[in-house]
């Protein structure tokens, strides 16, 4: 199975996948429940990042187990959704953004598979943190289904689970970032270490604190996700339909940890 969807906040079911069944995957980092189904005759994995019913907060998601489980299943391309707050007044709730860069403001997460010793040490290049090819499939898919998307965007990942302060939001905006959320790091980082292509589809659910005229609530985030769920599914699956079987990434994602030589994979 080459393709996986990681569903973030508000995306808890595998959508249009058929013949869905649960698969339990054991990894060195813990067990993971993945749902596997078919789309246009191909097997696709679906993983709910926060577990069913949003039971796991962003700072406690077992990112290493999740990515390792997909890696063990043979996944090469990950499409991940993320609810985000907007840092820019002209980027509005209900807009989609295809992420192409991030700023890491997390500080207590396990962010690597390579902890030294037998696992080795590797310093992976993040000049292109998100896969440009998968982003292009999403852009083409957006055109196909008639959906406006911001074609690029910089994501600030905070530790959470609290929302940001207005001063933090002013700072992040002054850095040129566009959106803020709590889950892309270390997910996108680990995917690259595991030499998988990763695309981040951000759905703006609110203006960030201090820009928003009202105080933020999780209920507001969920409501906007729900309103836009159908559009998100259409975009996702139109993009998945464009990924050629057996594709090898021309952007080098599949060799991102090549410093490890022939191993080139997490231990
Ligand atoms: N901040 C952080 N994470 C979020 C937000 C936000 O404003 N909205 C949705 N996820």
CSV table of C-alpha atoms and ligand atoms in Angstrom, one decimal:
chain,number,residue,atom,x,y,z
A,1,UNK,CA,0.0,0.0,0.0
A,2,UNK,CA,1.7,3.2,-1.2
A,3,UNK,CA,-0.6,6.0,-0.1
A,4,UNK,CA,-1.8,7.1,3.3
A,5,UNK,CA,-4.1,9.8,4.6
A,6,UNK,CA,-3.5,11.2,8.1
A,7,UNK,CA,-6.7,12.8,9.2
A,8,UNK,CA,-6.2,15.7,11.6
A,9,UNK,CA,-8.8,17.6,13.8
A,10,UNK,CA,-12.3,17.1,12.4
A,11,UNK,CA,-11.2,14.3,10.0
A,12,UNK,CA,-11.8,11.0,11.8
A,13,UNK,CA,-13.1,8.7,9.2
A,14,UNK,CA,-11.7,7.3,6.0
A,15,UNK,CA,-14.2,9.1,3.7
A,16,UNK,CA,-14.7,7.5,0.3
A,17,UNK,CA,-12.5,4.5,0.9
A,18,UNK,CA,-14.3,1.2,0.3
A,19,UNK,CA,-14.0,-2.2,2.1
A,20,UNK,CA,-12.4,-0.5,5.0
A,21,UNK,CA,-10.9,-2.8,7.7
A,22,UNK,CA,-8.8,-2.1,10.8
A,23,UNK,CA,-5.2,-3.2,10.9
A,24,UNK,CA,-3.2,-3.2,14.1
A,25,UNK,CA,0.5,-2.4,13.4
A,26,UNK,CA,3.1,-3.0,16.1
A,27,UNK,CA,6.1,-0.7,16.0
A,28,UNK,CA,9.2,-0.2,18.2
A,29,UNK,CA,7.4,2.9,19.5
A,30,UNK,CA,4.0,1.4,20.3
A,31,UNK,CA,1.0,-0.1,18.6
A,32,UNK,CA,-1.0,1.9,16.0
A,33,UNK,CA,-4.6,1.3,14.6
A,34,UNK,CA,-4.7,2.0,10.9
A,35,UNK,CA,-7.8,1.6,8.7
A,36,UNK,CA,-7.1,0.2,5.3
A,37,UNK,CA,-9.5,0.5,2.3
A,38,UNK,CA,-9.5,0.8,-1.4
A,39,UNK,CA,-9.9,3.8,-3.7
A,40,UNK,CA,-10.0,3.3,-7.5
A,41,UNK,CA,-8.8,-0.3,-7.0
A,42,UNK,CA,-5.7,0.7,-4.9
A,43,UNK,CA,-5.2,0.1,-1.2
A,44,UNK,CA,-5.0,3.3,0.8
A,45,UNK,CA,-4.3,3.6,4.6
A,46,UNK,CA,-6.1,6.0,6.8
A,47,UNK,CA,-4.8,7.1,10.2
A,48,UNK,CA,-6.7,9.4,12.6
A,49,UNK,CA,-3.9,11.5,14.2
A,50,UNK,CA,-5.7,12.2,17.4
A,51,UNK,CA,-7.4,8.8,17.6
A,52,UNK,CA,-11.1,8.3,17.4
A,53,UNK,CA,-13.0,11.2,18.9
A,54,UNK,CA,-10.0,13.5,19.3
A,55,UNK,CA,-8.8,11.6,22.4
A,56,UNK,CA,-5.1,12.4,22.1
A,57,UNK,CA,-3.9,16.0,22.4
A,58,UNK,CA,-1.2,17.3,19.9
A,59,UNK,CA,1.7,17.2,22.3
A,60,UNK,CA,1.0,13.5,23.2
A,61,UNK,CA,0.4,12.1,19.7
A,62,UNK,CA,2.8,9.2,19.2
A,63,UNK,CA,4.2,10.7,16.0
A,64,UNK,CA,7.1,8.2,15.7
A,65,UNK,CA,4.7,5.2,16.1
A,66,UNK,CA,2.3,6.7,13.5
A,67,UNK,CA,4.9,7.4,10.9
A,68,UNK,CA,6.7,4.1,11.5
A,69,UNK,CA,3.5,2.1,11.2
A,70,UNK,CA,2.8,3.7,7.8
A,71,UNK,CA,6.4,3.1,6.8
A,72,UNK,CA,6.0,-0.6,7.8
A,73,UNK,CA,2.9,-0.9,5.6
A,74,UNK,CA,5.0,0.3,2.6
A,75,UNK,CA,3.5,3.8,2.4
A,76,UNK,CA,5.5,6.1,0.1
A,77,UNK,CA,3.2,9.1,0.0
A,78,UNK,CA,1.3,10.8,2.9
A,79,UNK,CA,-1.5,13.3,2.5
A,80,UNK,CA,-2.1,14.9,5.9
A,81,UNK,CA,-4.8,17.3,6.9
A,82,UNK,CA,-4.4,20.0,9.6
A,83,UNK,CA,-6.7,22.5,11.1
A,84,UNK,CA,-4.9,25.9,11.5
A,85,UNK,CA,-5.4,29.4,12.6
A,86,UNK,CA,-4.6,32.3,10.2
A,87,UNK,CA,-1.8,34.7,10.9
A,88,UNK,CA,-2.7,37.0,8.0
A,89,UNK,CA,-5.9,39.0,7.8
A,90,UNK,CA,-6.3,38.2,4.1
A,91,UNK,CA,-6.1,34.4,4.7
A,92,UNK,CA,-9.7,33.6,5.8
A,93,UNK,CA,-11.5,30.9,7.7
A,94,UNK,CA,-12.7,28.3,5.1
A,95,UNK,CA,-9.6,28.8,2.9
A,96,UNK,CA,-7.3,25.9,2.1
A,97,UNK,CA,-3.5,26.2,2.1
A,98,UNK,CA,-1.0,23.7,0.7
A,99,UNK,CA,1.9,23.9,3.1
A,100,UNK,CA,5.5,24.2,1.7
A,101,UNK,CA,7.5,25.2,4.8
A,102,UNK,CA,7.4,25.3,8.6
A,103,UNK,CA,8.8,27.0,11.7
A,104,UNK,CA,9.3,24.7,14.7
A,105,UNK,CA,8.2,26.2,18.0
A,106,UNK,CA,7.7,22.8,19.7
A,107,UNK,CA,10.0,21.9,22.6
A,108,UNK,CA,9.1,18.6,24.2
A,109,UNK,CA,8.5,16.1,21.4
A,110,UNK,CA,10.5,13.1,20.1
A,111,UNK,CA,11.4,14.5,16.7
A,112,UNK,CA,13.8,11.9,15.2
A,113,UNK,CA,14.1,8.1,14.6
A,114,UNK,CA,17.9,8.5,14.8
A,115,UNK,CA,18.8,8.7,18.5
A,116,UNK,CA,22.5,7.7,18.0
A,117,UNK,CA,24.1,4.4,18.9
A,118,UNK,CA,22.8,1.5,16.7
A,119,UNK,CA,20.1,3.8,15.2
A,120,UNK,CA,22.9,6.1,13.9
A,121,UNK,CA,22.9,9.8,13.5
A,122,UNK,CA,21.6,11.6,10.5
A,123,UNK,CA,21.1,15.3,9.7
A,124,UNK,CA,18.4,15.4,7.1
A,125,UNK,CA,18.1,18.3,4.6
A,126,UNK,CA,14.9,20.2,4.9
A,127,UNK,CA,15.4,22.7,2.1
A,128,UNK,CA,12.1,21.3,0.7
A,129,UNK,CA,10.3,20.0,3.9
A,130,UNK,CA,7.1,19.1,2.0
A,131,UNK,CA,7.0,17.1,-1.2
A,132,UNK,CA,6.7,19.4,-4.1
A,133,UNK,CA,5.3,16.7,-6.3
A,134,UNK,CA,2.4,15.8,-4.0
A,135,UNK,CA,1.7,19.5,-3.6
A,136,UNK,CA,1.5,19.7,-7.4
A,137,UNK,CA,-1.0,16.8,-7.5
A,138,UNK,CA,-3.1,18.7,-4.9
A,139,UNK,CA,-2.9,22.0,-7.0
A,140,UNK,CA,-4.0,20.1,-10.1
A,141,UNK,CA,-6.7,18.4,-8.1
A,142,UNK,CA,-7.9,21.8,-6.7
A,143,UNK,CA,-8.2,23.1,-10.2
A,144,UNK,CA,-10.1,19.9,-11.3
A,145,UNK,CA,-12.7,20.2,-8.5
A,146,UNK,CA,-12.9,24.0,-8.7
A,147,UNK,CA,-11.5,24.8,-5.2
A,148,UNK,CA,-9.5,27.9,-4.3
A,149,UNK,CA,-6.3,27.0,-2.4
A,150,UNK,CA,-3.4,29.1,-1.3
A,151,UNK,CA,-0.7,27.2,-3.3
A,152,UNK,CA,2.0,27.6,-0.7
A,153,UNK,CA,2.2,28.6,3.0
A,154,UNK,CA,4.5,28.6,6.0
A,155,UNK,CA,3.1,26.8,9.1
A,156,UNK,CA,4.3,27.6,12.6
A,157,UNK,CA,4.0,24.6,14.9
A,158,UNK,CA,3.4,25.4,18.5
A,159,UNK,CA,3.6,23.0,21.4
A,160,UNK,CA,0.0,23.5,22.5
A,161,UNK,CA,-2.4,22.3,23.7
A,162,UNK,CA,-3.2,25.9,24.5
A,163,UNK,CA,-3.8,28.4,21.7
A,164,UNK,CA,-1.3,31.3,21.2
A,165,UNK,CA,-1.2,34.7,22.8
A,166,UNK,CA,-1.7,37.8,20.7
A,167,UNK,CA,2.0,38.7,21.2
A,168,UNK,CA,3.0,35.3,19.8
A,169,UNK,CA,0.7,35.7,16.9
A,170,UNK,CA,2.2,39.2,16.1
A,171,UNK,CA,5.7,37.7,16.3
A,172,UNK,CA,4.8,34.7,14.0
A,173,UNK,CA,3.1,37.0,11.5
A,174,UNK,CA,6.1,39.4,11.5
A,175,UNK,CA,8.3,36.3,10.5
A,176,UNK,CA,6.3,36.0,7.4
A,177,UNK,CA,4.4,32.8,8.4
A,178,UNK,CA,0.9,32.3,7.3
A,179,UNK,CA,-0.8,29.8,9.6
A,180,UNK,CA,-0.4,28.3,13.0
A,181,UNK,CA,-1.2,24.8,14.3
A,182,UNK,CA,0.1,22.2,16.7
A,183,UNK,CA,0.8,19.0,14.8
A,184,UNK,CA,2.9,19.3,11.7
A,185,UNK,CA,6.1,19.0,13.7
A,186,UNK,CA,7.4,16.3,14.1
A,187,UNK,CA,5.1,14.5,11.7
A,188,UNK,CA,6.5,16.0,8.5
A,189,UNK,CA,10.0,15.7,10.0
A,190,UNK,CA,9.7,12.0,10.7
A,191,UNK,CA,8.1,11.3,7.3
A,192,UNK,CA,11.2,12.8,5.7
A,193,UNK,CA,13.5,10.8,7.9
A,194,UNK,CA,11.6,7.7,6.8
A,195,UNK,CA,12.0,8.8,3.2
A,196,UNK,CA,8.3,9.3,2.5
A,197,UNK,CA,6.7,12.1,0.5
A,198,UNK,CA,4.5,14.2,2.7
A,199,UNK,CA,1.9,16.8,1.8
A,200,UNK,CA,0.2,19.1,4.3
A,201,UNK,CA,-3.3,20.3,3.5
A,202,UNK,CA,-4.2,23.1,6.0
A,203,UNK,CA,-7.7,24.2,6.5
A,204,UNK,CA,-8.0,27.6,8.1
A,205,UNK,CA,-10.7,27.3,10.8
A,206,UNK,CA,-10.2,30.7,12.5
A,207,UNK,CA,-8.2,33.9,12.7
A,208,UNK,CA,-5.4,33.4,15.3
A,209,UNK,CA,-5.7,35.0,18.7
A,210,UNK,CA,-5.6,38.7,18.7
A,211,UNK,CA,-6.6,38.8,15.0
A,212,UNK,CA,-9.9,37.0,15.7
A,213,UNK,CA,-12.6,39.4,17.0
A,214,UNK,CA,-13.7,36.7,19.4
A,215,UNK,CA,-12.0,34.3,21.9
A,216,UNK,CA,-11.0,30.9,20.3
A,217,UNK,CA,-12.9,27.7,20.9
A,218,UNK,CA,-12.3,24.1,19.8
A,219,UNK,CA,-16.0,24.0,18.9
A,220,UNK,CA,-15.5,26.8,16.4
A,221,UNK,CA,-12.6,24.8,14.8
A,222,UNK,CA,-14.7,21.7,14.6
A,223,UNK,CA,-17.6,23.6,13.1
A,224,UNK,CA,-15.5,25.0,10.3
A,225,UNK,CA,-13.9,21.6,9.6
A,226,UNK,CA,-17.3,20.0,9.4
A,227,UNK,CA,-18.6,22.7,7.0
A,228,UNK,CA,-15.7,22.1,4.7
A,229,UNK,CA,-15.4,18.3,5.1
A,230,UNK,CA,-16.9,17.5,1.7
A,231,UNK,CA,-14.5,19.9,-0.1
A,232,UNK,CA,-11.6,18.5,1.7
A,233,UNK,CA,-12.5,14.9,0.8
A,234,UNK,CA,-13.0,15.9,-2.9
A,235,UNK,CA,-9.6,17.6,-3.0
A,236,UNK,CA,-7.8,14.8,-1.2
A,237,UNK,CA,-9.1,12.0,-3.3
A,238,UNK,CA,-8.8,13.9,-6.6
A,239,UNK,CA,-5.1,14.3,-5.7
A,240,UNK,CA,-4.7,10.6,-4.7
A,241,UNK,CA,-6.2,9.6,-8.0
A,242,UNK,CA,-3.4,11.5,-9.7
A,243,UNK,CA,-0.5,9.7,-8.0
A,244,UNK,CA,0.9,7.2,-10.5
A,245,UNK,CA,1.3,3.6,-9.1
A,246,UNK,CA,4.9,2.8,-8.3
A,247,UNK,CA,5.9,6.5,-8.5
A,248,UNK,CA,9.4,7.4,-7.5
A,249,UNK,CA,9.7,10.9,-6.2
A,250,UNK,CA,11.7,13.2,-8.6
A,251,UNK,CA,12.2,15.7,-5.7
A,252,UNK,CA,14.4,13.2,-3.8
A,253,UNK,CA,12.1,12.5,-0.8
A,254,UNK,CA,12.8,8.8,-1.2
A,255,UNK,CA,16.5,9.4,-0.6
A,256,UNK,CA,16.3,12.0,2.1
A,257,UNK,CA,18.2,10.0,4.7
A,258,UNK,CA,20.8,8.6,2.2
A,259,UNK,CA,23.6,9.6,4.5
A,260,UNK,CA,22.8,6.3,6.2
A,261,UNK,CA,24.0,4.5,3.1
A,262,UNK,CA,22.2,1.4,2.0
A,263,UNK,CA,20.2,1.3,5.3
A,264,UNK,CA,18.5,4.6,4.5
A,265,UNK,CA,15.5,3.9,6.7
A,266,UNK,CA,14.7,4.3,10.4
A,267,UNK,CA,15.8,1.4,12.6
B,1,LIG,N1,-3.8,27.9,16.8
B,1,LIG,C1,-3.3,26.7,16.9
B,1,LIG,N2,-3.8,25.6,16.4
B,1,LIG,C2,-5.0,25.7,15.7
B,1,LIG,C3,-5.6,27.0,15.6
B,1,LIG,C4,-5.0,28.1,16.2
B,1,LIG,O1,-5.5,29.3,16.1
B,1,LIG,N3,-6.8,26.8,14.9
B,1,LIG,C5,-6.8,25.4,14.6
B,1,LIG,N4,-5.7,24.8,15.1
